[in-house]
mmCIF file of C-alpha atoms and ligand atoms in Angstrom:
data_model
loop_
_atom_site.group_PDB
_atom_site.id
_atom_site.type_symbol
_atom_site.label_atom_id
_atom_site.label_comp_id
_atom_site.label_asym_id
_atom_site.label_seq_id
_atom_site.Cartn_x
_atom_site.Cartn_y
_atom_site.Cartn_z
ATOM 1 C CA MET A 1 -0.173 0.019 -0.252
ATOM 2 C CA LYS A 2 2.800 2.289 1.155
ATOM 3 C CA GLU A 3 4.919 1.140 -2.157
ATOM 4 C CA LYS A 4 1.581 2.398 -4.044
ATOM 5 C CA VAL A 5 1.437 5.833 -2.601
ATOM 6 C CA ASN A 6 4.980 6.449 -3.157
ATOM 7 C CA GLU A 7 4.761 4.978 -6.652
ATOM 8 C CA ILE A 8 1.855 7.715 -7.448
ATOM 9 C CA LYS A 9 4.190 10.520 -5.938
ATOM 10 C CA ARG A 10 7.033 9.411 -8.141
ATOM 11 C CA GLN A 11 5.077 9.393 -11.208
ATOM 12 C CA PHE A 12 3.503 12.758 -10.343
ATOM 13 C CA ASP A 13 6.931 14.345 -9.903
ATOM 14 C CA LYS A 14 8.005 12.968 -13.190
ATOM 15 C CA ASP A 15 4.615 14.208 -14.942
ATOM 16 C CA VAL A 16 5.082 17.557 -13.673
ATOM 17 C CA LEU A 17 8.865 18.171 -14.458
ATOM 18 C CA GLY A 18 8.704 18.518 -18.171
ATOM 19 C CA VAL A 19 5.400 20.760 -18.144
ATOM 20 C CA THR A 20 5.558 23.982 -20.162
ATOM 21 C CA ASP A 21 2.092 25.177 -20.441
ATOM 22 C CA ALA A 22 -0.980 25.875 -18.527
ATOM 23 C CA LYS A 23 -3.348 23.264 -20.476
ATOM 24 C CA THR A 24 -1.012 20.135 -19.761
ATOM 25 C CA LEU A 25 -0.728 21.195 -16.167
ATOM 26 C CA ASN A 26 -4.423 21.397 -15.456
ATOM 27 C CA ASP A 27 -4.861 17.886 -17.308
ATOM 28 C CA ILE A 28 -2.083 16.671 -14.678
ATOM 29 C CA ARG A 29 -4.200 18.252 -11.996
ATOM 30 C CA VAL A 30 -7.298 16.575 -13.165
ATOM 31 C CA LYS A 31 -5.145 13.220 -13.301
ATOM 32 C CA TYR A 32 -4.302 13.090 -10.034
ATOM 33 C CA LEU A 33 -6.849 15.441 -7.968
ATOM 34 C CA GLY A 34 -10.012 15.169 -10.123
ATOM 35 C CA LYS A 35 -13.093 13.102 -9.234
ATOM 36 C CA GLN A 36 -11.551 9.926 -10.478
ATOM 37 C CA GLY A 37 -7.806 11.280 -9.926
ATOM 38 C CA MET A 38 -5.366 8.974 -8.790
ATOM 39 C CA VAL A 39 -4.809 10.730 -5.296
ATOM 40 C CA THR A 40 -8.518 10.786 -4.825
ATOM 41 C CA GLU A 41 -8.738 7.074 -5.698
ATOM 42 C CA LEU A 42 -6.372 6.501 -2.999
ATOM 43 C CA SER A 43 -8.593 8.308 -0.494
ATOM 44 C CA LYS A 44 -11.203 6.149 -1.548
ATOM 45 C CA MET A 45 -9.217 3.332 -0.573
ATOM 46 C CA MET A 46 -9.461 3.894 2.997
ATOM 47 C CA LYS A 47 -12.331 1.847 3.379
ATOM 48 C CA GLU A 48 -10.303 -1.115 2.612
ATOM 49 C CA VAL A 49 -7.522 -0.558 5.012
ATOM 50 C CA SER A 50 -7.617 -2.330 8.143
ATOM 51 C CA SER A 51 -8.433 -0.191 11.191
ATOM 52 C CA ALA A 52 -4.743 -0.634 12.378
ATOM 53 C CA GLN A 53 -3.210 0.864 9.408
ATOM 54 C CA LYS A 54 -5.823 3.623 8.672
ATOM 55 C CA LYS A 55 -3.960 6.102 10.562
ATOM 56 C CA GLU A 56 -0.756 5.434 8.761
ATOM 57 C CA PHE A 57 -2.255 5.244 5.407
ATOM 58 C CA GLY A 58 -4.473 8.510 6.082
ATOM 59 C CA MET A 59 -1.238 10.315 6.830
ATOM 60 C CA LEU A 60 0.463 9.131 3.520
ATOM 61 C CA VAL A 61 -2.301 10.033 1.579
ATOM 62 C CA ASN A 62 -2.640 13.225 2.857
ATOM 63 C CA GLU A 63 1.043 13.945 2.672
ATOM 64 C CA VAL A 64 0.930 13.184 -0.782
ATOM 65 C CA ARG A 65 -2.241 14.976 -1.600
ATOM 66 C CA CYS A 66 -0.232 18.332 -0.112
ATOM 67 C CA HIS A 67 2.502 17.525 -2.003
ATOM 68 C CA VAL A 68 0.860 17.339 -5.541
ATOM 69 C CA THR A 69 -1.477 20.571 -4.450
ATOM 70 C CA ASN A 70 1.573 22.527 -3.465
ATOM 71 C CA ALA A 71 3.807 21.278 -6.477
ATOM 72 C CA LEU A 72 0.936 21.940 -8.896
ATOM 73 C CA GLU A 73 0.507 25.561 -7.405
ATOM 74 C CA GLU A 74 4.284 26.359 -7.410
ATOM 75 C CA LYS A 75 4.248 25.090 -11.241
ATOM 76 C CA LYS A 76 1.209 27.435 -11.955
ATOM 77 C CA GLU A 77 3.164 30.190 -10.431
ATOM 78 C CA ALA A 78 6.376 29.282 -12.355
ATOM 79 C CA LEU A 79 4.663 29.088 -15.757
ATOM 80 C CA GLU A 80 2.688 32.563 -15.218
ATOM 81 C CA LYS A 81 6.090 34.236 -14.236
ATOM 82 C CA GLU A 82 7.929 32.822 -17.498
ATOM 83 C CA ALA A 83 4.923 33.979 -19.678
ATOM 84 C CA LEU A 84 4.944 37.463 -18.053
ATOM 85 C CA ASP A 85 8.774 37.640 -18.319
ATOM 86 C CA LYS A 86 8.659 36.603 -21.824
ATOM 87 C CA GLU A 87 5.757 39.204 -22.394
ATOM 88 C CA LEU A 88 8.119 42.115 -20.892
ATOM 89 C CA ALA A 89 10.931 40.992 -22.868
ATOM 90 C CA SER A 90 9.189 41.306 -26.215
ATOM 91 C CA GLU A 91 7.741 44.877 -25.328
ATOM 92 C CA LYS A 92 10.949 46.128 -24.150
ATOM 93 C CA ILE A 93 11.468 49.520 -25.414
ATOM 94 C CA ASP A 94 14.950 50.633 -26.849
ATOM 95 C CA ILE A 95 15.047 54.210 -25.670
ATOM 96 C CA THR A 96 18.119 54.707 -27.564
ATOM 97 C CA LEU A 97 16.345 54.418 -30.863
ATOM 98 C CA PRO A 98 15.538 57.785 -32.576
ATOM 99 C CA ALA A 99 12.051 58.998 -32.078
ATOM 100 C CA THR A 100 9.285 59.478 -34.633
ATOM 101 C CA LYS A 101 9.425 63.231 -35.404
ATOM 102 C CA ILE A 102 5.967 64.881 -35.282
ATOM 103 C CA PRO A 103 6.247 67.943 -37.124
ATOM 104 C CA GLN A 104 5.167 71.025 -35.268
ATOM 105 C CA GLY A 105 2.555 73.451 -36.873
ATOM 106 C CA SER A 106 2.968 77.100 -36.675
ATOM 107 C CA ALA A 107 0.672 80.361 -37.043
ATOM 108 C CA ASN A 108 0.887 82.002 -40.221
ATOM 109 C CA ILE A 109 3.331 84.806 -40.230
ATOM 110 C CA LEU A 110 0.750 87.239 -41.318
ATOM 111 C CA GLU A 111 -1.505 86.069 -38.469
ATOM 112 C CA ARG A 112 1.442 86.466 -36.266
ATOM 113 C CA MET A 113 2.253 90.042 -37.347
ATOM 114 C CA ILE A 114 -1.601 90.816 -36.616
ATOM 115 C CA GLU A 115 -1.321 89.376 -33.165
ATOM 116 C CA GLU A 116 1.781 91.820 -32.641
ATOM 117 C CA ILE A 117 -0.191 94.658 -33.377
ATOM 118 C CA GLU A 118 -3.123 93.513 -31.442
ATOM 119 C CA GLN A 119 -0.795 93.011 -28.314
ATOM 120 C CA VAL A 120 0.619 96.477 -28.523
ATOM 121 C CA CYS A 121 -2.877 98.144 -29.104
ATOM 122 C CA MET A 122 -4.297 96.033 -26.259
ATOM 123 C CA SER A 123 -1.607 96.868 -23.897
ATOM 124 C CA MET A 124 -2.867 100.754 -24.715
ATOM 125 C CA GLY A 125 -6.457 99.777 -23.772
ATOM 126 C CA TYR A 126 -7.754 99.019 -27.150
ATOM 127 C CA ASP A 127 -10.431 96.354 -27.878
ATOM 128 C CA VAL A 128 -10.160 94.261 -30.985
ATOM 129 C CA VAL A 129 -13.328 94.054 -33.036
ATOM 130 C CA ASP A 130 -14.876 92.648 -35.838
ATOM 131 C CA GLY A 131 -16.910 93.757 -38.692
ATOM 132 C CA PRO A 132 -18.733 92.068 -41.662
ATOM 133 C CA GLU A 133 -16.802 91.341 -44.859
ATOM 134 C CA ILE A 134 -19.750 91.584 -46.833
ATOM 135 C CA GLU A 135 -20.697 95.334 -46.180
ATOM 136 C CA GLU A 136 -23.456 97.801 -47.148
ATOM 137 C CA ASP A 137 -22.446 100.602 -49.582
ATOM 138 C CA HIS A 138 -23.789 103.026 -46.743
ATOM 139 C CA TYR A 139 -20.852 102.209 -44.013
ATOM 140 C CA ASN A 140 -18.030 101.293 -46.269
ATOM 141 C CA PHE A 141 -18.437 104.752 -48.285
ATOM 142 C CA GLU A 142 -21.428 107.029 -47.520
ATOM 143 C CA LEU A 143 -21.138 107.159 -43.437
ATOM 144 C CA LEU A 144 -17.140 107.647 -44.320
ATOM 145 C CA ASN A 145 -17.932 110.779 -46.361
ATOM 146 C CA ILE A 146 -17.552 109.140 -49.773
ATOM 147 C CA PRO A 147 -20.665 109.655 -51.478
ATOM 148 C CA LYS A 148 -21.454 108.157 -54.975
ATOM 149 C CA ASN A 149 -19.132 109.675 -57.529
ATOM 150 C CA HIS A 150 -16.564 110.936 -55.157
ATOM 151 C CA PRO A 151 -13.280 110.476 -56.797
ATOM 152 C CA ALA A 152 -11.653 108.550 -53.918
ATOM 153 C CA ARG A 153 -13.809 105.516 -54.878
ATOM 154 C CA ASP A 154 -11.513 105.177 -57.899
ATOM 155 C CA ALA A 155 -8.705 104.002 -55.484
ATOM 156 C CA GLN A 156 -10.655 101.569 -54.329
ATOM 157 C CA ASP A 157 -12.198 99.625 -57.102
ATOM 158 C CA THR A 158 -14.861 97.554 -55.435
ATOM 159 C CA PHE A 159 -16.486 94.030 -55.852
ATOM 160 C CA TYR A 160 -20.049 94.639 -55.597
ATOM 161 C CA VAL A 161 -21.986 91.538 -54.604
ATOM 162 C CA GLU A 162 -25.835 92.884 -55.046
ATOM 163 C CA GLY A 163 -26.714 95.807 -57.181
ATOM 164 C CA ASP A 164 -24.963 98.831 -55.731
ATOM 165 C CA ARG A 165 -25.724 98.422 -52.123
ATOM 166 C CA LEU A 166 -23.980 95.328 -51.120
ATOM 167 C CA LEU A 167 -20.194 94.869 -51.762
ATOM 168 C CA LEU A 168 -17.180 92.942 -50.145
ATOM 169 C CA ARG A 169 -15.677 95.751 -48.119
ATOM 170 C CA SER A 170 -12.630 97.555 -49.631
ATOM 171 C CA GLN A 171 -11.361 98.668 -46.527
ATOM 172 C CA THR A 172 -11.716 98.088 -42.475
ATOM 173 C CA SER A 173 -12.723 101.654 -42.040
ATOM 174 C CA PRO A 174 -16.489 100.816 -42.208
ATOM 175 C CA VAL A 175 -16.111 99.288 -38.783
ATOM 176 C CA GLN A 176 -15.211 102.790 -37.510
ATOM 177 C CA ALA A 177 -18.592 103.748 -38.502
ATOM 178 C CA ARG A 178 -20.521 100.590 -37.194
ATOM 179 C CA VAL A 179 -18.725 101.168 -33.697
ATOM 180 C CA MET A 180 -19.473 104.812 -33.254
ATOM 181 C CA LEU A 181 -23.038 103.861 -34.356
ATOM 182 C CA ALA A 182 -23.296 101.219 -31.669
ATOM 183 C CA ASN A 183 -21.652 103.485 -28.788
ATOM 184 C CA LYS A 184 -24.662 106.317 -29.634
ATOM 185 C CA GLY A 185 -22.666 109.217 -29.263
ATOM 186 C CA GLU A 186 -22.102 108.828 -25.651
ATOM 187 C CA LYS A 187 -18.999 106.750 -24.895
ATOM 188 C CA PRO A 188 -15.263 107.097 -25.563
ATOM 189 C CA ILE A 189 -13.941 104.538 -28.077
ATOM 190 C CA ARG A 190 -10.510 102.752 -28.525
ATOM 191 C CA MET A 191 -10.563 99.856 -30.675
ATOM 192 C CA ILE A 192 -8.891 97.940 -33.662
ATOM 193 C CA CYS A 193 -10.331 95.773 -36.091
ATOM 194 C CA PRO A 194 -8.113 93.465 -38.234
ATOM 195 C CA GLY A 195 -9.822 91.933 -40.874
ATOM 196 C CA LYS A 196 -9.999 90.855 -44.938
ATOM 197 C CA THR A 197 -10.437 93.419 -47.288
ATOM 198 C CA TYR A 198 -11.202 93.155 -51.064
ATOM 199 C CA ARG A 199 -10.383 95.188 -54.047
ATOM 200 C CA ARG A 200 -10.392 94.423 -57.885
ATOM 201 C CA ASP A 201 -6.611 95.057 -57.881
ATOM 202 C CA ASP A 202 -4.704 93.237 -60.305
ATOM 203 C CA ASP A 203 -2.789 90.208 -58.650
ATOM 204 C CA ASP A 204 0.855 91.050 -58.817
ATOM 205 C CA ALA A 205 3.804 90.998 -56.303
ATOM 206 C CA THR A 206 2.299 93.742 -54.362
ATOM 207 C CA HIS A 207 -1.440 93.449 -54.751
ATOM 208 C CA SER A 208 -3.774 90.876 -54.149
ATOM 209 C CA HIS A 209 -7.418 91.015 -54.556
ATOM 210 C CA GLN A 210 -7.759 89.914 -51.002
ATOM 211 C CA PHE A 211 -5.581 91.579 -48.316
ATOM 212 C CA MET A 212 -5.820 92.441 -44.460
ATOM 213 C CA GLN A 213 -6.167 95.734 -43.059
ATOM 214 C CA ILE A 214 -5.836 96.883 -39.456
ATOM 215 C CA GLU A 215 -8.069 99.683 -38.612
ATOM 216 C CA GLY A 216 -7.846 101.661 -35.552
ATOM 217 C CA LEU A 217 -10.112 104.187 -34.045
ATOM 218 C CA LEU A 218 -10.116 106.444 -31.129
ATOM 219 C CA VAL A 219 -12.721 109.117 -29.739
ATOM 220 C CA ASP A 220 -12.796 110.928 -26.687
ATOM 221 C CA LYS A 221 -12.590 114.545 -25.596
ATOM 222 C CA ASP A 222 -9.576 116.814 -26.417
ATOM 223 C CA ILE A 223 -7.906 114.564 -28.627
ATOM 224 C CA SER A 224 -5.237 115.948 -30.985
ATOM 225 C CA LEU A 225 -2.814 115.311 -33.656
ATOM 226 C CA SER A 226 -0.241 114.722 -31.273
ATOM 227 C CA ASP A 227 -2.169 111.847 -29.312
ATOM 228 C CA LEU A 228 -1.888 110.192 -32.904
ATOM 229 C CA LYS A 229 1.781 110.988 -33.237
ATOM 230 C CA GLY A 230 2.521 109.391 -29.781
ATOM 231 C CA THR A 231 0.347 106.459 -30.554
ATOM 232 C CA PHE A 232 1.887 105.760 -33.516
ATOM 233 C CA ASP A 233 5.434 106.154 -31.969
ATOM 234 C CA VAL A 234 4.634 103.364 -29.579
ATOM 235 C CA ILE A 235 3.355 100.828 -32.178
ATOM 236 C CA ALA A 236 6.083 101.537 -34.412
ATOM 237 C CA LYS A 237 8.816 101.068 -31.772
ATOM 238 C CA LYS A 238 7.069 97.792 -30.455
ATOM 239 C CA LEU A 239 7.111 96.280 -34.134
ATOM 240 C CA PHE A 240 10.192 97.414 -35.318
ATOM 241 C CA GLY A 241 12.458 98.457 -32.535
ATOM 242 C CA ASP A 242 13.408 101.125 -29.870
ATOM 243 C CA ASP A 243 15.542 103.159 -32.045
ATOM 244 C CA ILE A 244 12.659 103.793 -35.087
ATOM 245 C CA LYS A 245 11.956 107.343 -35.822
ATOM 246 C CA THR A 246 8.607 108.363 -37.113
ATOM 247 C CA ARG A 247 7.283 110.899 -39.112
ATOM 248 C CA PHE A 248 3.972 112.044 -40.727
ATOM 249 C CA ARG A 249 3.559 113.632 -44.240
ATOM 250 C CA PRO A 250 0.399 115.487 -45.218
ATOM 251 C CA SER A 251 -2.367 113.106 -47.260
ATOM 252 C CA TYR A 252 -6.088 113.110 -48.186
ATOM 253 C CA TYR A 253 -8.545 110.766 -47.122
ATOM 254 C CA PRO A 254 -12.337 111.900 -46.989
ATOM 255 C CA PHE A 255 -12.679 110.539 -43.508
ATOM 256 C CA THR A 256 -9.959 112.447 -41.720
ATOM 257 C CA GLU A 257 -8.878 115.774 -41.684
ATOM 258 C CA PRO A 258 -6.171 116.558 -41.757
ATOM 259 C CA SER A 259 -4.744 113.310 -43.240
ATOM 260 C CA VAL A 260 -1.480 111.839 -43.197
ATOM 261 C CA GLU A 261 0.731 109.186 -44.205
ATOM 262 C CA THR A 262 2.789 107.808 -41.309
ATOM 263 C CA ASP A 263 6.532 106.827 -42.136
ATOM 264 C CA ILE A 264 9.045 105.052 -39.950
ATOM 265 C CA SER A 265 12.663 105.583 -40.156
ATOM 266 C CA CYS A 266 14.216 102.742 -42.169
ATOM 267 C CA PHE A 267 15.030 99.510 -39.984
ATOM 268 C CA ASN A 268 17.264 98.330 -42.371
ATOM 269 C CA CYS A 269 19.643 100.973 -43.316
ATOM 270 C CA HIS A 270 18.654 103.557 -40.324
ATOM 271 C CA GLY A 271 18.481 106.341 -42.910
ATOM 272 C CA LYS A 272 21.691 105.651 -45.009
ATOM 273 C CA GLY A 273 19.231 104.668 -48.121
ATOM 274 C CA CYS A 274 18.577 100.982 -49.244
ATOM 275 C CA ASN A 275 16.288 99.275 -51.743
ATOM 276 C CA ILE A 276 13.896 98.725 -48.696
ATOM 277 C CA CYS A 277 13.208 102.397 -48.186
ATOM 278 C CA LYS A 278 14.154 102.992 -52.060
ATOM 279 C CA ASN A 279 16.821 105.186 -50.794
ATOM 280 C CA THR A 280 14.794 107.845 -49.001
ATOM 281 C CA GLY A 281 15.668 106.402 -45.469
ATOM 282 C CA TRP A 282 11.947 106.343 -44.629
ATOM 283 C CA ILE A 283 9.039 103.765 -45.265
ATOM 284 C CA THR A 284 5.203 104.572 -45.161
ATOM 285 C CA VAL A 285 3.473 102.028 -43.077
ATOM 286 C CA SER A 286 -0.229 103.606 -42.765
ATOM 287 C CA GLY A 287 -2.783 106.095 -43.613
ATOM 288 C CA ALA A 288 -4.260 108.044 -40.716
ATOM 289 C CA GLY A 289 -5.581 111.438 -39.581
ATOM 290 C CA MET A 290 -8.026 113.140 -37.127
ATOM 291 C CA VAL A 291 -11.620 111.891 -37.744
ATOM 292 C CA ASN A 292 -13.518 114.114 -40.107
ATOM 293 C CA PRO A 293 -16.131 116.316 -37.895
ATOM 294 C CA LYS A 294 -18.734 115.331 -40.658
ATOM 295 C CA VAL A 295 -18.064 111.712 -40.255
ATOM 296 C CA LEU A 296 -18.337 112.099 -36.072
ATOM 297 C CA GLU A 297 -21.423 113.791 -36.963
ATOM 298 C CA ASP A 298 -23.036 111.280 -39.136
ATOM 299 C CA CYS A 299 -22.028 108.515 -37.105
ATOM 300 C CA GLY A 300 -23.903 110.114 -33.675
ATOM 301 C CA TYR A 301 -21.233 112.050 -31.989
ATOM 302 C CA ASP A 302 -21.159 115.745 -31.471
ATOM 303 C CA PRO A 303 -17.744 117.025 -33.155
ATOM 304 C CA LYS A 304 -17.899 120.085 -30.916
ATOM 305 C CA VAL A 305 -17.689 117.597 -27.717
ATOM 306 C CA TRP A 306 -15.720 114.736 -28.956
ATOM 307 C CA SER A 307 -12.595 114.278 -31.470
ATOM 308 C CA GLY A 308 -10.612 111.542 -32.693
ATOM 309 C CA PHE A 309 -7.973 109.932 -34.551
ATOM 310 C CA ALA A 310 -7.895 106.975 -36.923
ATOM 311 C CA PHE A 311 -5.344 104.880 -38.732
ATOM 312 C CA GLY A 312 -5.129 102.104 -41.148
ATOM 313 C CA PHE A 313 -2.348 99.611 -41.656
ATOM 314 C CA GLY A 314 -2.003 97.218 -44.405
ATOM 315 C CA ALA A 315 -0.999 94.007 -42.710
ATOM 316 C CA GLU A 316 0.565 92.099 -45.583
ATOM 317 C CA ARG A 317 2.690 95.207 -46.453
ATOM 318 C CA LEU A 318 3.893 95.377 -42.426
ATOM 319 C CA ALA A 319 4.734 91.596 -42.878
ATOM 320 C CA MET A 320 6.754 91.951 -45.931
ATOM 321 C CA LEU A 321 8.773 94.853 -44.601
ATOM 322 C CA LYS A 322 9.424 93.162 -41.543
ATOM 323 C CA TYR A 323 10.578 89.800 -42.737
ATOM 324 C CA GLY A 324 12.023 90.935 -46.280
ATOM 325 C CA ILE A 325 9.168 89.216 -48.253
ATOM 326 C CA ASN A 326 8.943 90.622 -51.804
ATOM 327 C CA ASP A 327 5.730 88.686 -53.158
ATOM 328 C CA ILE A 328 2.412 89.238 -51.365
ATOM 329 C CA ARG A 329 1.273 85.784 -52.587
ATOM 330 C CA THR A 330 3.527 84.007 -50.665
ATOM 331 C CA PHE A 331 1.341 84.482 -47.401
ATOM 332 C CA TYR A 332 -1.558 82.707 -49.298
ATOM 333 C CA ASN A 333 -0.001 79.945 -50.903
ATOM 334 C CA THR A 334 0.161 76.475 -49.132
ATOM 335 C CA ASP A 335 3.998 75.595 -49.728
ATOM 336 C CA LEU A 336 5.309 74.525 -46.511
ATOM 337 C CA ARG A 337 8.683 75.091 -47.680
ATOM 338 C CA GLU A 338 8.080 78.847 -47.946
ATOM 339 C CA LEU A 339 5.892 78.669 -44.664
ATOM 340 C CA LYS A 340 9.000 77.150 -42.842
ATOM 341 C CA ASN A 341 11.222 79.707 -44.064
ATOM 342 C CA PHE A 342 9.095 82.302 -42.216
ATOM 343 C CA ASP A 343 9.607 80.635 -39.043
ATOM 344 C CA ARG A 344 13.167 80.592 -39.750
ATOM 345 C CA LYS A 345 13.055 84.570 -40.308
ATOM 346 C CA GLU A 346 11.248 84.932 -37.285
ATOM 347 C CA GLY A 347 13.623 82.914 -34.968
ATOM 348 C CA GLU A 348 16.679 85.276 -36.099
HETATM 349 N N1 LIG B 401 -9.048 103.142 -45.218
HETATM 350 C C1 LIG B 401 -7.829 103.529 -45.970
HETATM 351 C C2 LIG B 401 -7.452 102.660 -47.176
HETATM 352 O O1 LIG B 401 -7.861 101.602 -47.216
HETATM 353 C C3 LIG B 401 -6.427 103.463 -44.877
HETATM 354 C C4 LIG B 401 -6.918 104.457 -43.996
HETATM 355 C C5 LIG B 401 -6.475 105.570 -43.881
HETATM 356 C C6 LIG B 401 -7.618 104.066 -42.690
HETATM 357 C C7 LIG B 401 -6.780 106.921 -43.005
HETATM 358 C C8 LIG B 401 -7.817 105.069 -41.665
HETATM 359 C C9 LIG B 401 -7.221 106.306 -41.928
HETATM 360 O O2 LIG B 401 -8.414 104.698 -40.753
HETATM 361 O O3 LIG B 401 -7.618 107.220 -40.944
HETATM 362 O O4 LIG B 401 -6.752 103.466 -47.882
#
């Protein structure tokens, strides 16, 4: 009897030794501990053992059952560990391999130019506002003192959308009229409006049928041309450097009186003369002036109480100057090599 028990134990040890997978291990468990398993059968034999030997036989069977149970458990753990180690090894990451490069996007240079102006103006308390691109002739021209047949209309060859009433705005100046009317002649105004504008211009290196302007308007009490000069000075220095000088030249716009062209000293040659400033030492960057009293009045502001100034930048022109770009169409093409070039220029 004792021999039989030991034989089962030996056989089990042999069986378990070479097991390499969970399925075989389970088969072995069934073979020894299942309902008709060999160890289970041993227990059933208790009935046949004489009472004198029962104790010893019981102990033997128990011992072998413990041995089988523990060995199965140990083997199970070992197999699991082995599987995990294998998995970990196969998933090992080689951190010395070069990483996949994810190309980084960036804002278009024109957008960044506009953001720069927005930042400067916001730091002086200006709001950034929006206006419609499909505009009424009334706002785009009439309220800005450009009635029908006014020669100033010729300079802005306009896309009409519907008869002669609706058009694609040819300038951002109509937003001045909209903001003044919205404030009902009661409140001071400080606003800028960057936005798209449209003209039937021939597309060439410096003209595009669609371009961006940045309009500025300040209305308050006791505002004079020197306030405009001071404001322009701050903007020019922030955009082009602290050593930049500014000057005004007389000009004409129907909605400002007096009107000026604003110049900055050439940031490239510092006045010596180069091809950027066409050897004049100066570069024109915007139109500006004191808001015409007629415009103030038509837009609901009493010109005896209120005065103001306005300015209008061409965003592409500024960016072209600042980054040495000579074709306006570069901003609107989708050639990544060109756009990446801008990133480099900005990093200089
Ligand atoms: N709207 C003008 C243009 O497109 C630019 C301009 C000039 C805007 C003088 C202004 C200004 O606000 O005061 O040519």
